[in-house]
PDB file of C-alpha atoms in Angstrom:
ATOM      1  CA  UNK A   1       0.000   0.000   0.000  1.00 81.00           C
ATOM      2  CA  UNK A   2       0.960   3.624  -0.378  1.00 87.00           C
ATOM      3  CA  UNK A   3       2.892   5.695   2.160  1.00 90.00           C
ATOM      4  CA  UNK A   4       2.135   8.989   0.378  1.00 91.00           C
ATOM      5  CA  UNK A   5      -0.597  10.028  -2.064  1.00 94.00           C
ATOM      6  CA  UNK A   6      -0.649  13.456  -3.673  1.00 95.00           C
ATOM      7  CA  UNK A   7      -2.613  15.438  -6.231  1.00 95.00           C
ATOM      8  CA  UNK A   8      -0.700  18.204  -7.992  1.00 95.00           C
ATOM      9  CA  UNK A   9      -2.285  20.990 -10.059  1.00 94.00           C
ATOM     10  CA  UNK A  10      -1.211  21.613 -13.644  1.00 90.00           C
ATOM     11  CA  UNK A  11       0.760  24.636 -12.379  1.00 92.00           C
ATOM     12  CA  UNK A  12       2.719  22.254 -10.071  1.00 91.00           C
ATOM     13  CA  UNK A  13       1.350  23.290  -6.686  1.00 93.00           C
ATOM     14  CA  UNK A  14      -0.125  20.661  -4.349  1.00 93.00           C
ATOM     15  CA  UNK A  15      -3.889  20.340  -4.150  1.00 94.00           C
ATOM     16  CA  UNK A  16      -3.758  17.402  -1.740  1.00 94.00           C
ATOM     17  CA  UNK A  17      -0.988  15.470   0.032  1.00 94.00           C
ATOM     18  CA  UNK A  18      -1.617  12.668   2.505  1.00 92.00           C
ATOM     19  CA  UNK A  19       1.206  10.737   4.165  1.00 92.00           C
ATOM     20  CA  UNK A  20       1.417   8.046   6.770  1.00 88.00           C
ATOM     21  CA  UNK A  21       2.126   9.525  10.181  1.00 83.00           C
ATOM     22  CA  UNK A  22       5.897   9.484  10.684  1.00 77.00           C
ATOM     23  CA  UNK A  23       8.408  11.648  12.440  1.00 74.00           C
ATOM     24  CA  UNK A  24       9.653  12.950   9.083  1.00 78.00           C
ATOM     25  CA  UNK A  25       6.635  13.702   6.874  1.00 83.00           C
ATOM     26  CA  UNK A  26       8.553  16.527   5.201  1.00 89.00           C
ATOM     27  CA  UNK A  27      10.635  13.864   3.434  1.00 88.00           C
ATOM     28  CA  UNK A  28       7.526  12.778   1.485  1.00 89.00           C
ATOM     29  CA  UNK A  29       6.735  16.363   0.491  1.00 90.00           C
ATOM     30  CA  UNK A  30      10.277  16.677  -0.852  1.00 91.00           C
ATOM     31  CA  UNK A  31      10.004  13.335  -2.683  1.00 89.00           C
ATOM     32  CA  UNK A  32       6.750  14.391  -4.371  1.00 92.00           C
ATOM     33  CA  UNK A  33       8.191  17.789  -5.288  1.00 92.00           C
ATOM     34  CA  UNK A  34      11.328  16.323  -6.839  1.00 91.00           C
ATOM     35  CA  UNK A  35       9.284  13.805  -8.847  1.00 92.00           C
ATOM     36  CA  UNK A  36       7.522  16.619 -10.742  1.00 91.00           C
ATOM     37  CA  UNK A  37      10.574  17.172 -12.950  1.00 89.00           C
ATOM     38  CA  UNK A  38      10.483  13.519 -14.001  1.00 89.00           C
ATOM     39  CA  UNK A  39       6.729  13.772 -14.667  1.00 89.00           C
ATOM     40  CA  UNK A  40       7.233  16.807 -16.905  1.00 87.00           C
ATOM     41  CA  UNK A  41      10.072  15.067 -18.711  1.00 86.00           C
ATOM     42  CA  UNK A  42       7.999  11.944 -19.395  1.00 84.00           C
ATOM     43  CA  UNK A  43       4.937  13.928 -20.486  1.00 83.00           C
ATOM     44  CA  UNK A  44       6.940  16.066 -22.924  1.00 81.00           C
ATOM     45  CA  UNK A  45       8.714  12.997 -24.355  1.00 76.00           C
ATOM     46  CA  UNK A  46       5.411  11.204 -24.956  1.00 65.00           C
ATOM     47  CA  UNK A  47       3.857  14.340 -26.445  1.00 58.00           C
ATOM     48  CA  UNK A  48       6.532  14.467 -29.143  1.00 57.00           C
ATOM     49  CA  UNK A  49       6.143  10.853 -30.267  1.00 55.00           C
ATOM     50  CA  UNK A  50       2.351  10.423 -30.182  1.00 53.00           C
ATOM     51  CA  UNK A  51      -0.370  12.789 -31.267  1.00 51.00           C
ATOM     52  CA  UNK A  52      -3.218  12.593 -28.763  1.00 49.00           C
ATOM     53  CA  UNK A  53      -2.870   8.934 -27.821  1.00 50.00           C
ATOM     54  CA  UNK A  54      -1.180   9.568 -24.504  1.00 59.00           C
ATOM     55  CA  UNK A  55      -0.962   6.962 -21.772  1.00 67.00           C
ATOM     56  CA  UNK A  56      -2.132   8.499 -18.498  1.00 83.00           C
ATOM     57  CA  UNK A  57      -0.095   6.106 -16.345  1.00 88.00           C
ATOM     58  CA  UNK A  58       3.570   7.135 -16.355  1.00 89.00           C
ATOM     59  CA  UNK A  59       4.853   4.158 -14.388  1.00 87.00           C
ATOM     60  CA  UNK A  60       7.852   4.217 -12.091  1.00 90.00           C
ATOM     61  CA  UNK A  61       9.256   7.734 -11.964  1.00 91.00           C
ATOM     62  CA  UNK A  62      12.256   6.842  -9.861  1.00 88.00           C
ATOM     63  CA  UNK A  63      13.255   4.502  -7.044  1.00 88.00           C
ATOM     64  CA  UNK A  64      15.045   5.633  -3.910  1.00 84.00           C
ATOM     65  CA  UNK A  65      16.672   3.515  -1.260  1.00 84.00           C
ATOM     66  CA  UNK A  66      13.458   3.203   0.765  1.00 84.00           C
ATOM     67  CA  UNK A  67      10.654   4.116  -1.663  1.00 89.00           C
ATOM     68  CA  UNK A  68       9.414   3.854  -5.236  1.00 91.00           C
ATOM     69  CA  UNK A  69       7.636   6.841  -6.765  1.00 93.00           C
ATOM     70  CA  UNK A  70       4.926   6.315  -9.401  1.00 94.00           C
ATOM     71  CA  UNK A  71       3.179   8.924 -11.524  1.00 93.00           C
ATOM     72  CA  UNK A  72      -0.045   9.483 -13.442  1.00 93.00           C
ATOM     73  CA  UNK A  73      -1.228  12.517 -15.417  1.00 93.00           C
ATOM     74  CA  UNK A  74      -4.815  13.285 -16.394  1.00 90.00           C
ATOM     75  CA  UNK A  75      -5.787  14.797 -19.737  1.00 88.00           C
ATOM     76  CA  UNK A  76      -6.196  18.142 -17.945  1.00 88.00           C
ATOM     77  CA  UNK A  77      -2.570  17.943 -16.692  1.00 90.00           C
ATOM     78  CA  UNK A  78      -3.475  17.160 -13.067  1.00 93.00           C
ATOM     79  CA  UNK A  79      -0.731  14.948 -11.666  1.00 94.00           C
ATOM     80  CA  UNK A  80      -1.121  12.090  -9.201  1.00 95.00           C
ATOM     81  CA  UNK A  81       1.978  10.822  -7.393  1.00 95.00           C
ATOM     82  CA  UNK A  82       1.967   7.711  -5.221  1.00 94.00           C
ATOM     83  CA  UNK A  83       4.941   6.678  -3.090  1.00 92.00           C
ATOM     84  CA  UNK A  84       5.231   3.049  -1.944  1.00 90.00           C
ATOM     85  CA  UNK A  85       7.859   1.334   0.173  1.00 86.00           C
ATOM     86  CA  UNK A  86      10.607  -0.469  -1.732  1.00 80.00           C
ATOM     87  CA  UNK A  87      10.357  -3.378   0.694  1.00 74.00           C
ATOM     88  CA  UNK A  88       6.752  -3.943  -0.417  1.00 63.00           C
ATOM     89  CA  UNK A  89       7.603  -6.180  -3.375  1.00 59.00           C
ATOM     90  CA  UNK A  90       4.128  -7.709  -3.476  1.00 63.00           C
ATOM     91  CA  UNK A  91       2.762  -4.710  -5.409  1.00 68.00           C
ATOM     92  CA  UNK A  92       2.646  -5.388  -9.118  1.00 81.00           C
ATOM     93  CA  UNK A  93       2.320  -2.882 -11.922  1.00 80.00           C
ATOM     94  CA  UNK A  94      -1.370  -3.681 -12.461  1.00 84.00           C
ATOM     95  CA  UNK A  95      -2.062  -3.042  -8.743  1.00 88.00           C
ATOM     96  CA  UNK A  96      -0.381   0.373  -8.984  1.00 89.00           C
ATOM     97  CA  UNK A  97      -2.469   1.126 -12.091  1.00 90.00           C
ATOM     98  CA  UNK A  98      -5.569   0.099 -10.156  1.00 91.00           C
ATOM     99  CA  UNK A  99      -4.664   2.481  -7.343  1.00 91.00           C
ATOM    100  CA  UNK A 100      -4.309   5.332  -9.847  1.00 92.00           C
ATOM    101  CA  UNK A 101      -7.645   4.447 -11.480  1.00 92.00           C
ATOM    102  CA  UNK A 102      -9.302   4.486  -8.084  1.00 93.00           C
ATOM    103  CA  UNK A 103      -7.675   7.835  -7.244  1.00 94.00           C
ATOM    104  CA  UNK A 104      -8.648   9.313 -10.625  1.00 93.00           C
ATOM    105  CA  UNK A 105     -12.273   8.204 -10.188  1.00 94.00           C
ATOM    106  CA  UNK A 106     -12.366   9.716  -6.699  1.00 95.00           C
ATOM    107  CA  UNK A 107     -10.897  12.953  -8.076  1.00 94.00           C
ATOM    108  CA  UNK A 108     -13.523  13.118 -10.828  1.00 94.00           C
ATOM    109  CA  UNK A 109     -16.303  12.478  -8.293  1.00 94.00           C
ATOM    110  CA  UNK A 110     -14.928  15.253  -6.086  1.00 94.00           C
ATOM    111  CA  UNK A 111     -14.598  17.578  -9.081  1.00 92.00           C
ATOM    112  CA  UNK A 112     -18.295  17.078  -9.909  1.00 92.00           C
ATOM    113  CA  UNK A 113     -19.240  18.688  -6.600  1.00 90.00           C
ATOM    114  CA  UNK A 114     -20.759  22.073  -7.500  1.00 90.00           C
ATOM    115  CA  UNK A 115     -19.271  23.618  -4.346  1.00 90.00           C
ATOM    116  CA  UNK A 116     -15.678  22.778  -5.314  1.00 89.00           C
ATOM    117  CA  UNK A 117     -13.744  25.387  -7.278  1.00 90.00           C
ATOM    118  CA  UNK A 118     -11.072  23.805  -9.512  1.00 88.00           C
ATOM    119  CA  UNK A 119      -7.588  24.761  -8.361  1.00 88.00           C
ATOM    120  CA  UNK A 120      -8.451  24.971  -4.647  1.00 92.00           C
ATOM    121  CA  UNK A 121      -7.094  22.573  -2.050  1.00 93.00           C
ATOM    122  CA  UNK A 122      -9.061  19.340  -1.841  1.00 93.00           C
ATOM    123  CA  UNK A 123     -10.977  19.095   1.441  1.00 92.00           C
ATOM    124  CA  UNK A 124     -13.552  16.451   0.478  1.00 92.00           C
ATOM    125  CA  UNK A 125     -14.114  13.852   3.205  1.00 93.00           C
ATOM    126  CA  UNK A 126     -15.197  11.247   0.629  1.00 93.00           C
ATOM    127  CA  UNK A 127     -11.981  11.794  -1.349  1.00 94.00           C
ATOM    128  CA  UNK A 128      -9.902  11.519   1.818  1.00 93.00           C
ATOM    129  CA  UNK A 129     -11.693   8.280   2.781  1.00 93.00           C
ATOM    130  CA  UNK A 130     -10.705   6.710  -0.537  1.00 93.00           C
ATOM    131  CA  UNK A 131      -7.100   7.895  -0.145  1.00 93.00           C
ATOM    132  CA  UNK A 132      -7.025   6.491   3.404  1.00 92.00           C
ATOM    133  CA  UNK A 133      -8.132   3.108   2.044  1.00 92.00           C
ATOM    134  CA  UNK A 134      -5.059   3.164  -0.224  1.00 90.00           C
ATOM    135  CA  UNK A 135      -2.612   4.070   2.534  1.00 88.00           C
ATOM    136  CA  UNK A 136      -0.374   1.648   4.376  1.00 65.00           C
ATOM    137  CA  UNK A 137      -2.213   0.158   7.336  1.00 57.00           C
ATOM    138  CA  UNK A 138      -0.251  -0.985  10.387  1.00 45.00           C
TER     139      UNK A 138
END
């Protein structure tokens, strides 16, 4: 399961970041922030080779010693970043894709709320419940 889930606006500011409670949560914020360069690089490389047939799932952005960072970009350039522990080898690529699909569906449901203004921080309890179901449970 995930140790950090984030939603990043197309202008690269965070709309939502949820981490597991640790003594060093700032490390996850830094990891998400540094992954945005890799996301932009992958999106621009795909944009040059294919017309509008872009894969939303970007796959593994980069591994660190303790974590693996995965990325996903919507058609409206909203970025989802999920960080999982490297020691959790039971997660397969199709399970990561499933997590992103679930997160994307929750984001779309939250976006359909007439009281939400696009570009504001996400405060939806239903969205947070779905993200909590994806987080690492001890």
